[in-house]
mmCIF file with all atom_site columns, C-alpha atoms in Angstrom:
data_model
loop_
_atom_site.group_PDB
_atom_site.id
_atom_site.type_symbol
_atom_site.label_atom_id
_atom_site.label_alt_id
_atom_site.label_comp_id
_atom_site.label_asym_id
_atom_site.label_entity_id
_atom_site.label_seq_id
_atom_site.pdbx_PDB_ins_code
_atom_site.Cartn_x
_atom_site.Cartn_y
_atom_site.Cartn_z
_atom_site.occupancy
_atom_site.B_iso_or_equiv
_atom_site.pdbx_formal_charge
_atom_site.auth_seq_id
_atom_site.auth_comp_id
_atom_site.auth_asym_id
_atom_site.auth_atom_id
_atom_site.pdbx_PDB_model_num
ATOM 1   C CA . UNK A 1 1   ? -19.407 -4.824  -4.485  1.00 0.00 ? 98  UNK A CA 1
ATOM 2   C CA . UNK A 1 2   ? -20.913 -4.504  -0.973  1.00 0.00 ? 99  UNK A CA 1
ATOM 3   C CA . UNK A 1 3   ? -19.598 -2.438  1.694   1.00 0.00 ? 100 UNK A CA 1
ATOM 4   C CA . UNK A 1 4   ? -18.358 -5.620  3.616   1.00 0.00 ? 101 UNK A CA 1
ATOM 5   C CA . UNK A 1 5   ? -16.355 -7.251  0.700   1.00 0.00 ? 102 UNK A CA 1
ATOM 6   C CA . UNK A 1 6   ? -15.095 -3.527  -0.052  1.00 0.00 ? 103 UNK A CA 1
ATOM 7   C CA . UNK A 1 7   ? -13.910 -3.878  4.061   1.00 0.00 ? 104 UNK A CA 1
ATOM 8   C CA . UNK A 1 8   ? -12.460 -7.525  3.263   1.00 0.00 ? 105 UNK A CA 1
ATOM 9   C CA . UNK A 1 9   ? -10.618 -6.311  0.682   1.00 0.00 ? 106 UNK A CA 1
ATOM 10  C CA . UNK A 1 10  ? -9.302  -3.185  2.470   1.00 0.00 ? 107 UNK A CA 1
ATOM 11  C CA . UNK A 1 11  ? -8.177  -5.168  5.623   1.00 0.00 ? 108 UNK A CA 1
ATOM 12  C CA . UNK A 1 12  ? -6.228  -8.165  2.881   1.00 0.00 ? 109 UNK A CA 1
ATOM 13  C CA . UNK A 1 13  ? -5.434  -5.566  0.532   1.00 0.00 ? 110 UNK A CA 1
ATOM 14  C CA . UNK A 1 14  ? -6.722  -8.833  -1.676  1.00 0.00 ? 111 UNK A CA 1
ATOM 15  C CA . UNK A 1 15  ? -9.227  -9.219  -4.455  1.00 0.00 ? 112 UNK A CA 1
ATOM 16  C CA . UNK A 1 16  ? -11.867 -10.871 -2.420  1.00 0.00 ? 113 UNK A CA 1
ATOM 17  C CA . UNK A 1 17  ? -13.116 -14.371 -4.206  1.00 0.00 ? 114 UNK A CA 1
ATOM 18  C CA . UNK A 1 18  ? -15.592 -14.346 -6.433  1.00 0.00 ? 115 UNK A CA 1
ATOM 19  C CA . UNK A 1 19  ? -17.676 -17.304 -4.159  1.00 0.00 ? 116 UNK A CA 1
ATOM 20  C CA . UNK A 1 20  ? -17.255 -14.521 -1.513  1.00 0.00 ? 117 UNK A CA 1
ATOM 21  C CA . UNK A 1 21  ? -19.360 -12.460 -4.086  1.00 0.00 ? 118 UNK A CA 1
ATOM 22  C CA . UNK A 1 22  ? -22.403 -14.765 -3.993  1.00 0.00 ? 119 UNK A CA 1
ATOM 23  C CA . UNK A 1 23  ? -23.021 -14.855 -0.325  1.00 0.00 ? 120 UNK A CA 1
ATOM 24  C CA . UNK A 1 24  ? -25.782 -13.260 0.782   1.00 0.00 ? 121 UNK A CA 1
ATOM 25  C CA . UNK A 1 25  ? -25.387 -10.196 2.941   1.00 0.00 ? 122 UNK A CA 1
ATOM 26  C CA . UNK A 1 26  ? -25.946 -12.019 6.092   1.00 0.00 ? 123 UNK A CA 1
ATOM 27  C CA . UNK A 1 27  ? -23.250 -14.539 5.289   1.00 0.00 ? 124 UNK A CA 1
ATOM 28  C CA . UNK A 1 28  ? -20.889 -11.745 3.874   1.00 0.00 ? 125 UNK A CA 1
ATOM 29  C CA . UNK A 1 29  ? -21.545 -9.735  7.516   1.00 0.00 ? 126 UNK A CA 1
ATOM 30  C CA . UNK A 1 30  ? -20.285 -12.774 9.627   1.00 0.00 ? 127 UNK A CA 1
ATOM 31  C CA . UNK A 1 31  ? -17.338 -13.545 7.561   1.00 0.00 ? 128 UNK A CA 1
ATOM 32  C CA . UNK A 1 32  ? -16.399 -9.991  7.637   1.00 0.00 ? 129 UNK A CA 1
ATOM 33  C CA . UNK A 1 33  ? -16.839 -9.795  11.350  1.00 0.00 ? 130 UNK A CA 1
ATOM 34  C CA . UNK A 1 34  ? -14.672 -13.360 11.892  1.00 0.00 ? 131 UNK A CA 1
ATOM 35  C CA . UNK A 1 35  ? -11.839 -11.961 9.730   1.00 0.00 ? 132 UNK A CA 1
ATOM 36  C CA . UNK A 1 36  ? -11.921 -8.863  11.800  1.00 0.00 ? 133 UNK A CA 1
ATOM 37  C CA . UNK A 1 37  ? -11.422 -10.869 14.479  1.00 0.00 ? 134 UNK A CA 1
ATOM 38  C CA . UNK A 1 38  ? -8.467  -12.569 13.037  1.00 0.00 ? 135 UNK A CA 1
ATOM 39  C CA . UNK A 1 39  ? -6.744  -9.520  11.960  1.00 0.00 ? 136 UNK A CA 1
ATOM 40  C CA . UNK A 1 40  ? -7.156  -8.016  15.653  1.00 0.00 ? 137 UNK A CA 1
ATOM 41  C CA . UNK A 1 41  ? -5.769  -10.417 17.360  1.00 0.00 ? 138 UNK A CA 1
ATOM 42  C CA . UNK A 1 42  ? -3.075  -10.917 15.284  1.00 0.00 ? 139 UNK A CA 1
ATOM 43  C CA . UNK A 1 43  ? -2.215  -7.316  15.802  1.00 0.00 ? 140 UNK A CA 1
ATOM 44  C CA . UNK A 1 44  ? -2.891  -7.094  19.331  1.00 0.00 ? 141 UNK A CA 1
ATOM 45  C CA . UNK A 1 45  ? -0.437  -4.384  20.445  1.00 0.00 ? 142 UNK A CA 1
ATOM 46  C CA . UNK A 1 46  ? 1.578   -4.770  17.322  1.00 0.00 ? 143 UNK A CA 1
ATOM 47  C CA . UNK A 1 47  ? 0.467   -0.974  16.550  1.00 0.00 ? 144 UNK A CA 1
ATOM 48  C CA . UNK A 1 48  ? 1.788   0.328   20.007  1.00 0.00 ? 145 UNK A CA 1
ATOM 49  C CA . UNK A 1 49  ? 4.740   -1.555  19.052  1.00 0.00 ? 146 UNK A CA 1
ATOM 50  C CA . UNK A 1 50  ? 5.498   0.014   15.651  1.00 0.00 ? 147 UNK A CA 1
ATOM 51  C CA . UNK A 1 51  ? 4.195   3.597   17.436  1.00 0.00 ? 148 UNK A CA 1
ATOM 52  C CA . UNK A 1 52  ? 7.189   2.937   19.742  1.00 0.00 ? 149 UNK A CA 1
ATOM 53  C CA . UNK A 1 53  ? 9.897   2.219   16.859  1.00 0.00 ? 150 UNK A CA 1
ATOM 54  C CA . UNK A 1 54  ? 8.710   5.416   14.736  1.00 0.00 ? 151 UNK A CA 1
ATOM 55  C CA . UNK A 1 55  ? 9.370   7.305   17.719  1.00 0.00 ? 152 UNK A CA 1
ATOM 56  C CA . UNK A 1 56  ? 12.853  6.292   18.132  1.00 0.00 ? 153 UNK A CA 1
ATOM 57  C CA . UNK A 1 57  ? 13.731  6.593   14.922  1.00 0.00 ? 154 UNK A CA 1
ATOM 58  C CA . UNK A 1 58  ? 13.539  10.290  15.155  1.00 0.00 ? 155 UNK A CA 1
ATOM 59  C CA . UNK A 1 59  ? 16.638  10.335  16.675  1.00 0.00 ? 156 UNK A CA 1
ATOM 60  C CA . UNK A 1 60  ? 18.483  8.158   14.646  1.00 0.00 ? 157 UNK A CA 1
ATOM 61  C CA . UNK A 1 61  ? 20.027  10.368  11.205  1.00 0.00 ? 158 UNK A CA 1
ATOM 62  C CA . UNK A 1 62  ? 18.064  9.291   7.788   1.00 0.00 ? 159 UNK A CA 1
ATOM 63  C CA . UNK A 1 63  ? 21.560  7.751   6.607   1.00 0.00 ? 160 UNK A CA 1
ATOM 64  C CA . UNK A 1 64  ? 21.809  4.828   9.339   1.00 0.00 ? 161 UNK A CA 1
ATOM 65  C CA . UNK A 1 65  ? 18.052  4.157   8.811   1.00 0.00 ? 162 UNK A CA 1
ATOM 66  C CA . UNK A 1 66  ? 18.388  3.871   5.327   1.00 0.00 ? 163 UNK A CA 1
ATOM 67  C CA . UNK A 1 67  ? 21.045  1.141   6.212   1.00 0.00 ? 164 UNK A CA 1
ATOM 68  C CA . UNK A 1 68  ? 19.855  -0.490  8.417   1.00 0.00 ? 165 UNK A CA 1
ATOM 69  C CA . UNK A 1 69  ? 16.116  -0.422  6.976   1.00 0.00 ? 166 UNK A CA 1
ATOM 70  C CA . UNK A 1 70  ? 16.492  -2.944  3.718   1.00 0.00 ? 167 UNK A CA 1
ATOM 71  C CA . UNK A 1 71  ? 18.677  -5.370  5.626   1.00 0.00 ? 168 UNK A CA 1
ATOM 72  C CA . UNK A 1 72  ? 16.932  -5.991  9.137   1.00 0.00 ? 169 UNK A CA 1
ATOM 73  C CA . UNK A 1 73  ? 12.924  -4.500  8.314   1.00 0.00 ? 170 UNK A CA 1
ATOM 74  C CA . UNK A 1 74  ? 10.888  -6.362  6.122   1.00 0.00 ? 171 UNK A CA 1
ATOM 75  C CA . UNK A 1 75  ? 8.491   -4.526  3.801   1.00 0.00 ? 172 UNK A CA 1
ATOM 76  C CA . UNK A 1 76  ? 5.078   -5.212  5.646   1.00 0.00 ? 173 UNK A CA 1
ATOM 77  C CA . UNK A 1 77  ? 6.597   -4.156  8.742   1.00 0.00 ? 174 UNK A CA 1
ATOM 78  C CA . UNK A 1 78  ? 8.200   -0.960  6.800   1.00 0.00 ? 175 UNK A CA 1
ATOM 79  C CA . UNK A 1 79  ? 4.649   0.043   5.914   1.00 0.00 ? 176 UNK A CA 1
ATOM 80  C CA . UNK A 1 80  ? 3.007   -0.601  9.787   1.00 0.00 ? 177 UNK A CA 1
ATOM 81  C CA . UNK A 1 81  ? 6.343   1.969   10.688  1.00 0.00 ? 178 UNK A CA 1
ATOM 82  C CA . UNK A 1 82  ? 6.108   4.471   7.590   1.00 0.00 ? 179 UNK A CA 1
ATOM 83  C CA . UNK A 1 83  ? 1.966   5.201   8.470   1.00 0.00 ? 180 UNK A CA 1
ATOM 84  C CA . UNK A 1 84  ? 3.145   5.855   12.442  1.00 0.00 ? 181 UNK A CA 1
ATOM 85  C CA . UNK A 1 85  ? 5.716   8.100   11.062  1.00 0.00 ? 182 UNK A CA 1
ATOM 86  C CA . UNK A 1 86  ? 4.755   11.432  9.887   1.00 0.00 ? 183 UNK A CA 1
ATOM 87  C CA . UNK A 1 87  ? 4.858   11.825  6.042   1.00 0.00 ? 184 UNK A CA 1
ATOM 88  C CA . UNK A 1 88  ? 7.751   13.744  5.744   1.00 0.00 ? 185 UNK A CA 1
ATOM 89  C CA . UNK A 1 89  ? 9.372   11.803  7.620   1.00 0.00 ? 186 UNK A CA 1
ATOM 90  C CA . UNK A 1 90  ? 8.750   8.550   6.169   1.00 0.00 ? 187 UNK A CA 1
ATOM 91  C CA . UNK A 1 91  ? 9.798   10.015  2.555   1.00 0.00 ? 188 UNK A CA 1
ATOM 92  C CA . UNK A 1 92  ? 13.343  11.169  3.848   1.00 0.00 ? 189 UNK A CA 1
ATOM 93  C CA . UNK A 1 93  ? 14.079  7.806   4.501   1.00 0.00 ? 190 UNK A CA 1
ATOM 94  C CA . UNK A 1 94  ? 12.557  6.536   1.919   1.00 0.00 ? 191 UNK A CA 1
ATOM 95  C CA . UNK A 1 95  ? 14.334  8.328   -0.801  1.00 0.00 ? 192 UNK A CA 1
ATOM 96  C CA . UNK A 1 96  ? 17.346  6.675   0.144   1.00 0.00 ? 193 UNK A CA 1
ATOM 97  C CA . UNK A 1 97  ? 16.106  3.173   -0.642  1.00 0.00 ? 194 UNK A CA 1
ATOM 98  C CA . UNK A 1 98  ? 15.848  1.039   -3.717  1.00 0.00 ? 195 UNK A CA 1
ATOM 99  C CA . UNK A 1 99  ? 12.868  1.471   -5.500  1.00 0.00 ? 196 UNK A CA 1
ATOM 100 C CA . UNK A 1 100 ? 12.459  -2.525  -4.803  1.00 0.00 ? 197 UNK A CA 1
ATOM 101 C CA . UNK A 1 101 ? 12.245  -2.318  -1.431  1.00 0.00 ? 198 UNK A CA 1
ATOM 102 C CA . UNK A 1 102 ? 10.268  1.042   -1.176  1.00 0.00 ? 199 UNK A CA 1
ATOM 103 C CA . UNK A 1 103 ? 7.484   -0.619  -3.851  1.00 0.00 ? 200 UNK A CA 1
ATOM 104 C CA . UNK A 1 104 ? 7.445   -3.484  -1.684  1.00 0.00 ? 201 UNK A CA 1
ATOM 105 C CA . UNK A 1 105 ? 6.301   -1.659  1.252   1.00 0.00 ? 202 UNK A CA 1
ATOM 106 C CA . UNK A 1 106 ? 4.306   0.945   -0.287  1.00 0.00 ? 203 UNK A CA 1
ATOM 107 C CA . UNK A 1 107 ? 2.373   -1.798  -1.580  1.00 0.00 ? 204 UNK A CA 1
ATOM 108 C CA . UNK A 1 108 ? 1.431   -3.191  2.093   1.00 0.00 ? 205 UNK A CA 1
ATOM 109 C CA . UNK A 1 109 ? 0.370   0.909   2.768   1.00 0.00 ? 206 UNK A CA 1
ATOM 110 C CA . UNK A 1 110 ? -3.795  2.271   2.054   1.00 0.00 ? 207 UNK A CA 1
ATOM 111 C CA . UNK A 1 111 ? -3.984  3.545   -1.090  1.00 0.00 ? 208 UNK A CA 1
ATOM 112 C CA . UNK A 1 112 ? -4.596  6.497   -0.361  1.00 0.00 ? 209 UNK A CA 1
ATOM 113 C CA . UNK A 1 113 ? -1.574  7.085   1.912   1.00 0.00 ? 210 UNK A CA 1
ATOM 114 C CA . UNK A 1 114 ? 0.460   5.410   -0.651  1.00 0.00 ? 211 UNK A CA 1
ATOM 115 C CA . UNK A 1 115 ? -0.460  7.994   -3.507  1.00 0.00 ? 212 UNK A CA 1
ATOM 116 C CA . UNK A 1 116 ? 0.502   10.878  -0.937  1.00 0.00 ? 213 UNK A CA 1
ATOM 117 C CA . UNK A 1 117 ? 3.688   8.800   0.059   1.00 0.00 ? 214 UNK A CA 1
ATOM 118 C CA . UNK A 1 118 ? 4.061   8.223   -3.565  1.00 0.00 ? 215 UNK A CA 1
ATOM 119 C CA . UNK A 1 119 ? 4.012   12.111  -4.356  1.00 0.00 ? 216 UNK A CA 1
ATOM 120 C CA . UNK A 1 120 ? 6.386   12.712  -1.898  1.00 0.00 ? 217 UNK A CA 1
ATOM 121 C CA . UNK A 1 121 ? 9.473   10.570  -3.687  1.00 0.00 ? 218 UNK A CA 1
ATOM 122 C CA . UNK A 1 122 ? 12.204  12.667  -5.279  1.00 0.00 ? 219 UNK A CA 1
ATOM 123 C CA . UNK A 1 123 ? 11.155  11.689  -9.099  1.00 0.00 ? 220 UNK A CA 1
ATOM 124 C CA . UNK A 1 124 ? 13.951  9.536   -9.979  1.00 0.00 ? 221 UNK A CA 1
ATOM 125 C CA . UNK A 1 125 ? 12.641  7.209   -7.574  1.00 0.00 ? 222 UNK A CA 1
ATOM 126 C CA . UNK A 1 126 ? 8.776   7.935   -7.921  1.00 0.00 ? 223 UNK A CA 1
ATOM 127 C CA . UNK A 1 127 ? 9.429   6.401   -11.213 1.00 0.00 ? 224 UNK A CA 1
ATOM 128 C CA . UNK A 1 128 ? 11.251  3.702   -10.612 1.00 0.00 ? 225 UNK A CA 1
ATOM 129 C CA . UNK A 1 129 ? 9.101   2.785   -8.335  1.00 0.00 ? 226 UNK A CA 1
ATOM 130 C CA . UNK A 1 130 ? 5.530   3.244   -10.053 1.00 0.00 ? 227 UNK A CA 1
ATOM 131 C CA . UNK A 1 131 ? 7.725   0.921   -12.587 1.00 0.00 ? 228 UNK A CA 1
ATOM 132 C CA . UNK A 1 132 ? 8.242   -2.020  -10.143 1.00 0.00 ? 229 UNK A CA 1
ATOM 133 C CA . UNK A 1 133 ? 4.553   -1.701  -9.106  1.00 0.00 ? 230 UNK A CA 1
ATOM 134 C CA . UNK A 1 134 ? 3.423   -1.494  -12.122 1.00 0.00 ? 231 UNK A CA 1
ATOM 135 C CA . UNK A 1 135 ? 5.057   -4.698  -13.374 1.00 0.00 ? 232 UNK A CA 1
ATOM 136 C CA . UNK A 1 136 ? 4.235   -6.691  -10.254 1.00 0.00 ? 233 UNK A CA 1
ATOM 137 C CA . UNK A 1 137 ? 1.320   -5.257  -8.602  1.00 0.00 ? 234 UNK A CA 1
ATOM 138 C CA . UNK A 1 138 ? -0.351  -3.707  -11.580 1.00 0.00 ? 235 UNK A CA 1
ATOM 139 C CA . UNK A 1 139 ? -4.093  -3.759  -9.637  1.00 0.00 ? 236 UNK A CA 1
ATOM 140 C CA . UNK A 1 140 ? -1.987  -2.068  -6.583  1.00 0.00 ? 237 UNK A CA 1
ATOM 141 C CA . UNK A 1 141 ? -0.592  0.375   -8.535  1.00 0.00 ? 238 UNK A CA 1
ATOM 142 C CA . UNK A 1 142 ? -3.562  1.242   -10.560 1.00 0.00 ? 239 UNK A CA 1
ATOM 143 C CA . UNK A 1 143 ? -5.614  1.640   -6.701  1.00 0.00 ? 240 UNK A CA 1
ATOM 144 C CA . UNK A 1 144 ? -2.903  3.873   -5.705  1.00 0.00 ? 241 UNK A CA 1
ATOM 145 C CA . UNK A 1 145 ? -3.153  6.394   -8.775  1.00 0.00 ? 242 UNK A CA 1
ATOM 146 C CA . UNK A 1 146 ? -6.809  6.876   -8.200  1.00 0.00 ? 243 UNK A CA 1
ATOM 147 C CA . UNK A 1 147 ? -5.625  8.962   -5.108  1.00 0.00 ? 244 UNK A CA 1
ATOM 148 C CA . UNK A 1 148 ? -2.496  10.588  -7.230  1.00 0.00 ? 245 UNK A CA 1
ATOM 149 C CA . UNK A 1 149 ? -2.230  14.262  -6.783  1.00 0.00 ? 246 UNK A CA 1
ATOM 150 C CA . UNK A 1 150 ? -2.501  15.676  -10.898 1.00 0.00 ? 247 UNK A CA 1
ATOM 151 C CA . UNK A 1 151 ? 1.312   16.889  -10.657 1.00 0.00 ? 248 UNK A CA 1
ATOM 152 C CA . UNK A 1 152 ? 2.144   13.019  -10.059 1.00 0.00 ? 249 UNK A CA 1
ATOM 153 C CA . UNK A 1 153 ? -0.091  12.313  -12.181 1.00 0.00 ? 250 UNK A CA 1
ATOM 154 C CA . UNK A 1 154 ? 1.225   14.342  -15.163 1.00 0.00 ? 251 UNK A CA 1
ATOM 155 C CA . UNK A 1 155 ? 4.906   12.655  -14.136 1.00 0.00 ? 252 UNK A CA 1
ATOM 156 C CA . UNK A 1 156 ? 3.682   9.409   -14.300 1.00 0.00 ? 253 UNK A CA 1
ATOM 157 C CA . UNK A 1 157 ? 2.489   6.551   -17.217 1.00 0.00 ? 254 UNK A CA 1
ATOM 158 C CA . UNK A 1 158 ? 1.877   3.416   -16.593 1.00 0.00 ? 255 UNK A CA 1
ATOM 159 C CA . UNK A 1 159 ? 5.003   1.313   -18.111 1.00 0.00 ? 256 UNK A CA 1
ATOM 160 C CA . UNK A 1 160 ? 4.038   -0.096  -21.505 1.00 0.00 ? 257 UNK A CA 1
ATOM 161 C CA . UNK A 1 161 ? 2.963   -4.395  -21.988 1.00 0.00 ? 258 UNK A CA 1
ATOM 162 C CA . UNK A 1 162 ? 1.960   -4.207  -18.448 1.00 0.00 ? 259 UNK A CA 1
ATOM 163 C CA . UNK A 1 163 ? -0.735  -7.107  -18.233 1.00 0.00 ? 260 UNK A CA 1
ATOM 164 C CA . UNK A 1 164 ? -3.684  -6.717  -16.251 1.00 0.00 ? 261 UNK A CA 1
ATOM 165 C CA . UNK A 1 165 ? -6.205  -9.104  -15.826 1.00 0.00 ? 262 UNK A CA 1
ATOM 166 C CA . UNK A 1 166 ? -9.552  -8.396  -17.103 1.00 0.00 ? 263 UNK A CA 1
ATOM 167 C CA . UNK A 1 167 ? -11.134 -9.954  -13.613 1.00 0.00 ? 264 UNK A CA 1
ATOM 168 C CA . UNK A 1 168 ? -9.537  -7.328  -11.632 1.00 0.00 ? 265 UNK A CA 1
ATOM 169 C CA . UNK A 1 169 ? -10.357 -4.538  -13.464 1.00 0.00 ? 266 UNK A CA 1
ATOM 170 C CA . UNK A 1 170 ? -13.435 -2.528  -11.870 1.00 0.00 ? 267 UNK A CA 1
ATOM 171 C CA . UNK A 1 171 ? -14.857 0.297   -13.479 1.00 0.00 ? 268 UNK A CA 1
ATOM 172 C CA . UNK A 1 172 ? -12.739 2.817   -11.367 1.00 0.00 ? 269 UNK A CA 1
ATOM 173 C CA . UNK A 1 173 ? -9.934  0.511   -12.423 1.00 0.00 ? 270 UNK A CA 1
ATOM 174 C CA . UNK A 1 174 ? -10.507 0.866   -15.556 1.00 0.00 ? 271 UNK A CA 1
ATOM 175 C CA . UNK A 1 175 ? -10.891 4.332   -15.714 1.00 0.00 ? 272 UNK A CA 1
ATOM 176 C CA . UNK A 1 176 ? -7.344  4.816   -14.231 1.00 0.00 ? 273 UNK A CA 1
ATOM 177 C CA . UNK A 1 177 ? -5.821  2.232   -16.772 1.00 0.00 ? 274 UNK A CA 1
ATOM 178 C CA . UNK A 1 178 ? -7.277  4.707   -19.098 1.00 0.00 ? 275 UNK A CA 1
ATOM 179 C CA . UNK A 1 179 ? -5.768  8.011   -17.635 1.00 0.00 ? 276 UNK A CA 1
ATOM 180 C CA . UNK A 1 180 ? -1.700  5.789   -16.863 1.00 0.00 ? 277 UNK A CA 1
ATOM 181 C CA . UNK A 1 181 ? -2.136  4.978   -20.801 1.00 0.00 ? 278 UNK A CA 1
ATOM 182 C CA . UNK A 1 182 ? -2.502  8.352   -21.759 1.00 0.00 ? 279 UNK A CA 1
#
């Protein structure tokens, strides 16, 4: 895959189309560019915005964010808060949430991130949530684990009948698959 689909992919946190795949790099520049577009001015001051809320919520107590959090804060706009947030942070609240609704953002978060976010869980609900992942994001999950730390990783399997589709699977995907099955 070409660095601009990789980019694509990174800003969607979608599997880019295959036609996307056949464009020529010229073509596959100025879509990339046009999307970029998009996605800025969609978030045009949205991340000052959600800088703004993670600062505030230092002074609220973990136990009236955790209430608060599931009921009034989507899970996309969870994730824009929990990167602005510093890690610690964001996993003190976040161990006080169903695994649902934790998944659900962590998800929406880089993968990277996520796998240190992910790390960071009390286990209870590191599993539970690498479970709801698993079964409805199984590509998501399995780009998150390529960044697991090896004590998560020795915690962790990937739950059992999970199905994912051969299309999706990279190499590197496919190489993780290999490591969850264990």
């Amino acid at each position: 895959m070409s660095k601009e689909l990789d980019e694509l992919k990174r800003l969607t946190h979608l599997d880019v189309p295959a036609d996307f795949q056949k464009l020529d790099a010229r073509s596959r520049r100025a879509v990339l560019a046009y999307v970029e577009q998009v996605v800025e001015q969609e978030r045009a001051g949205m991340d000052r915005l959600f800088e703004s809320i993670s600062h505030t919520m230092k002074y609220i107590p973990n136990f009236l964010l955790q209430a608060i959090t599931q009921k009034y804060i989507d899970p996309p706009i969870a994730a824009k808060i929990t990167v602005k947030l510093k890690l610690k942070d964001a996993i003190g609240i976040a161990n006080g949430l169903p695994a649902e609704y934790v998944a659900e953002s962590a998800r929406y978060l880089e993968s990277e991130y996520a796998a240190q976010f992910l790390g960071g869980l009390n286990n209870k609900l590191q599993k539970a949530v690498v479970d709801v992942l698993a079964r409805r994001y199984p590509i998501v999950m399995l780009d998150i684990y390529q960044y697991v730390d090896a004590k998560t990783q020795r915690s962790l399997r990937f739950p059992q009948g999970i199905n994912v589709p051969d299309a999706a699977l990279t190499p590197s995907r496919t190489a993780t698959l290999k490591k969850l099955m264990g």
